[in-house]
CSV table of C-alpha atoms in Angstrom, one decimal:
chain,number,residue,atom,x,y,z
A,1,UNK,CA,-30.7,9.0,19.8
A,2,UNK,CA,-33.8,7.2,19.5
A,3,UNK,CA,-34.3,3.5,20.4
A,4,UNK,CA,-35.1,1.4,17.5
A,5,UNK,CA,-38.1,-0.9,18.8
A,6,UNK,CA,-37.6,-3.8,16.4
A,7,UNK,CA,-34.0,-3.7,16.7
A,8,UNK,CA,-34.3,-3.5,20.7
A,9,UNK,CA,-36.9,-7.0,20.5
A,10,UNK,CA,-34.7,-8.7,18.9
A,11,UNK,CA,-31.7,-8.2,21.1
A,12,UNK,CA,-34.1,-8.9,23.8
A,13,UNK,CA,-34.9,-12.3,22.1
A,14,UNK,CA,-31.4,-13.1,21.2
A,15,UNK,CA,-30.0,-12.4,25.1
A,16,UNK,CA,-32.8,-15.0,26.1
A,17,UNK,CA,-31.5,-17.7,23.9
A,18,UNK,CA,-27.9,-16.8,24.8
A,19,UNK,CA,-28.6,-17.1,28.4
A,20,UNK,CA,-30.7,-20.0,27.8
A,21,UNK,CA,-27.9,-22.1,25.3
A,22,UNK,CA,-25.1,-20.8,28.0
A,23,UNK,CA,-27.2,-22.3,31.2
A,24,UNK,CA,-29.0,-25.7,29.5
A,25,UNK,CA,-27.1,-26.6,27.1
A,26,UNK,CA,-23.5,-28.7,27.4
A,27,UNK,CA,-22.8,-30.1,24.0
A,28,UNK,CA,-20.1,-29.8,21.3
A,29,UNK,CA,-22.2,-27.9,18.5
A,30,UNK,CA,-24.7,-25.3,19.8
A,31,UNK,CA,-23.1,-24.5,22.8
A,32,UNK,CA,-19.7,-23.5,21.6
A,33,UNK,CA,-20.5,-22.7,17.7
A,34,UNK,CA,-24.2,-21.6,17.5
A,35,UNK,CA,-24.3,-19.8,20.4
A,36,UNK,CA,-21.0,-18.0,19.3
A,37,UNK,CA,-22.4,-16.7,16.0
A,38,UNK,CA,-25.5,-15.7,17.5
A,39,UNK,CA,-23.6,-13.4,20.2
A,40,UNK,CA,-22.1,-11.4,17.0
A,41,UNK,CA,-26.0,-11.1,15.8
A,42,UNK,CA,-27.0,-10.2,19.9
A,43,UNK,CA,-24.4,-7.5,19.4
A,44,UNK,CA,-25.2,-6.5,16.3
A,45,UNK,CA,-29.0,-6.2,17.3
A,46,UNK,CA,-28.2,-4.3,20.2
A,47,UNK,CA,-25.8,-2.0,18.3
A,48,UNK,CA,-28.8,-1.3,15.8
A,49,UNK,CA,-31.2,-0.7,18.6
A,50,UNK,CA,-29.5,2.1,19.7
A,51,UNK,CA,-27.3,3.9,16.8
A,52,UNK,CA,-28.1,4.7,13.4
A,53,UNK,CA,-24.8,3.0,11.7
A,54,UNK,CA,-25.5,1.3,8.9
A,55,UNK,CA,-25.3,-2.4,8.3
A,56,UNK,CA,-21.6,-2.8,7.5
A,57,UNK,CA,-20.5,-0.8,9.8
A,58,UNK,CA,-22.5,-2.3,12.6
A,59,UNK,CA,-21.8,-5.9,11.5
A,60,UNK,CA,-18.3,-4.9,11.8
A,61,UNK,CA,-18.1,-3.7,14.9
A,62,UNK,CA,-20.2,-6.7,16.2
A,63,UNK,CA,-17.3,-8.9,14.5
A,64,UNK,CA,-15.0,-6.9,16.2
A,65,UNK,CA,-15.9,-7.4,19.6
A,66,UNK,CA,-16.5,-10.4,19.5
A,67,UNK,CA,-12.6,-10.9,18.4
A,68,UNK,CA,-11.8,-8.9,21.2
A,69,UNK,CA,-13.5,-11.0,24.1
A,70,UNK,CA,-11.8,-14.4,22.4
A,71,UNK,CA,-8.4,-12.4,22.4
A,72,UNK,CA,-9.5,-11.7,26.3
A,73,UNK,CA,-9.6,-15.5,26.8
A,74,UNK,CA,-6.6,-15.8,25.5
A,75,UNK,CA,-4.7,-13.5,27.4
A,76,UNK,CA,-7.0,-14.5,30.3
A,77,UNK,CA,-8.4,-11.0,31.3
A,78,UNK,CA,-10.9,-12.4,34.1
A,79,UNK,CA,-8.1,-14.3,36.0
A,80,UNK,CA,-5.6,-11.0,35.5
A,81,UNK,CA,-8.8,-9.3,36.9
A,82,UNK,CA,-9.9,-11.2,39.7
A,83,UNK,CA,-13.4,-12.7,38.0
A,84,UNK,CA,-12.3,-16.1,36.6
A,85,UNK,CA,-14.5,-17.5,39.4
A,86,UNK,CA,-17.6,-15.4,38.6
A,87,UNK,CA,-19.9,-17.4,36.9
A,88,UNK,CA,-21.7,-14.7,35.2
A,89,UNK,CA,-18.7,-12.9,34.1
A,90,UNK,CA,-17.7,-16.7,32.6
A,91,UNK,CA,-20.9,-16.5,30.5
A,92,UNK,CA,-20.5,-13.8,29.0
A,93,UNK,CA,-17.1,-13.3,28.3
A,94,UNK,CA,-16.4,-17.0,27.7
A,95,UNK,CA,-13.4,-18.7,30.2
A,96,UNK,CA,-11.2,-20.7,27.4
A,97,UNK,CA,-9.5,-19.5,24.2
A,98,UNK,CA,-10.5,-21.3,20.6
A,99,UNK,CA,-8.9,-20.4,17.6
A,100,UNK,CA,-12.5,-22.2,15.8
A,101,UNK,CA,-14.3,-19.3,17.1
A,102,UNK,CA,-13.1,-17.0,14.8
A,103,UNK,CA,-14.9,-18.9,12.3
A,104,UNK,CA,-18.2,-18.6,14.5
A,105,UNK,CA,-17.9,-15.0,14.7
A,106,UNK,CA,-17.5,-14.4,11.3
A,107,UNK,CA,-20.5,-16.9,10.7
A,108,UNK,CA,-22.5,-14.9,12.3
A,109,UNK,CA,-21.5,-11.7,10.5
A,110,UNK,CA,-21.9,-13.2,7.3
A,111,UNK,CA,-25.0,-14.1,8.4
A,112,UNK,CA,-26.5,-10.5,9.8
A,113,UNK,CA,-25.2,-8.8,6.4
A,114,UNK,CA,-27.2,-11.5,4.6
A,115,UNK,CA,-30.3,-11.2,6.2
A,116,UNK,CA,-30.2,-7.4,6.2
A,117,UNK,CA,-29.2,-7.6,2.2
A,118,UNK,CA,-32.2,-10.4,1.8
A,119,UNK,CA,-34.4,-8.1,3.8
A,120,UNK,CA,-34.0,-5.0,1.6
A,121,UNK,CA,-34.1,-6.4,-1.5
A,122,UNK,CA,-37.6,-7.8,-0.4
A,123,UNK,CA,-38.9,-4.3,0.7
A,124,UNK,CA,-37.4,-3.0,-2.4
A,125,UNK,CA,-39.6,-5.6,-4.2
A,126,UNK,CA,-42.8,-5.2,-2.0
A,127,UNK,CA,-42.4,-1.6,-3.3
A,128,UNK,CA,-41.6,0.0,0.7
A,129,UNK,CA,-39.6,2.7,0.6
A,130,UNK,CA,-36.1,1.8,2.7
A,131,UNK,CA,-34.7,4.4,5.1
A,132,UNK,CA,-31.1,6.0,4.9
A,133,UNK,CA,-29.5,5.7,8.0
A,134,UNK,CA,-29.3,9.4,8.9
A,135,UNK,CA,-32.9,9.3,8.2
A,136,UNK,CA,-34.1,6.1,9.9
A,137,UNK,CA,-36.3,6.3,13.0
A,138,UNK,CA,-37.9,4.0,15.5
A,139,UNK,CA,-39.1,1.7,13.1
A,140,UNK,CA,-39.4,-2.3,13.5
A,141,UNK,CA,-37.3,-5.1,11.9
C-alpha cells in the first residue's frame, strides 16, 4: 500500500474544515448540509489516500458510510453505547437523525465523481497520461 500524497493533503484539508464548521459554526445551511456533503468527500479523500479503488467504487463506499453513521443516529448507537455525552464522538458521528441528509450525502458524491470525471477529461486534454488504478502510485491530486 502506498500513501497517495495528494489524496492524503486533501483529507488533511477537508478534516480541518470539518472540525472547523462542526466547532464555529451554528447555522441552518453549512453546518448541517455543507458540512454533511463535505464529510462524504473527507471520506472519500481519505479512502483514496490510502487504497487504489477506483473512483466509483471509492465514491461509493464514501456514500455508504456516510448512510451508515445517519442510520447510527437513528437507532441512537452512542446512547446504546454509552458516548451520547462525549462531545467528540457527537462530532463526528452526528447526535440527531435527518432524513435531508441523505440528500447531503449523495451531494457530495455526486459531487466527488464530478470533479474526478472533470479532472480527467482535463489531463486527457492537456495530453498527461492518466494512471489505471492497479498502476497508480503516490502521485498528487
Amino acid at each position: 500500500m502506498r500513501l497517495n500524497r495528494g489524496y492524503a493533503a486533501l483529507t488533511i484539508a477537508l478534516l480541518a474544515i470539518e472540525l472547523a464548521i462542526a466547532l464555529f459554526l451554528n447555522d441552518p445551511i453549512v453546518r448541517p448540509y455543507v458540512g454533511d456533503a463535505l464529510a462524504v468527500v473527507l471520506v472519500y479523500a481519505g479512502i483514496r489516500a490510502v487504497t487504489r479503488l477506483p473512483v466509483v467504487p471509492a465514491a461509493l463506499i464514501a456514500f455508504a458510510v456516510a448512510v451508515a453513521i445517519e442510520f447510527s443516529q437513528y437507532f441512537r448507537l452512542l446512547k446504546a453505547i454509552g458516548l451520547d455525552q462525549n462531545r467528540f464522538a457527537r462530532m463526528i458521528l452526528g447526535s440527531g437523525f435527518d432524513p435531508k441528509d441523505f440528500i447531503a450525502y449523495a451531494s457530495g458524491a455526486v459531487a466527488v465523481l464530478l470533479i474526478e470525471r472533470y479532472r480527467r477529461a482535463s489531463r486527457a486534454d492537456a495530453g498527461i497520461r492518466t494512471v489505471s488504478p492497479s498502476s497508480e502510485s503516490s502521485s498528487t491530486i
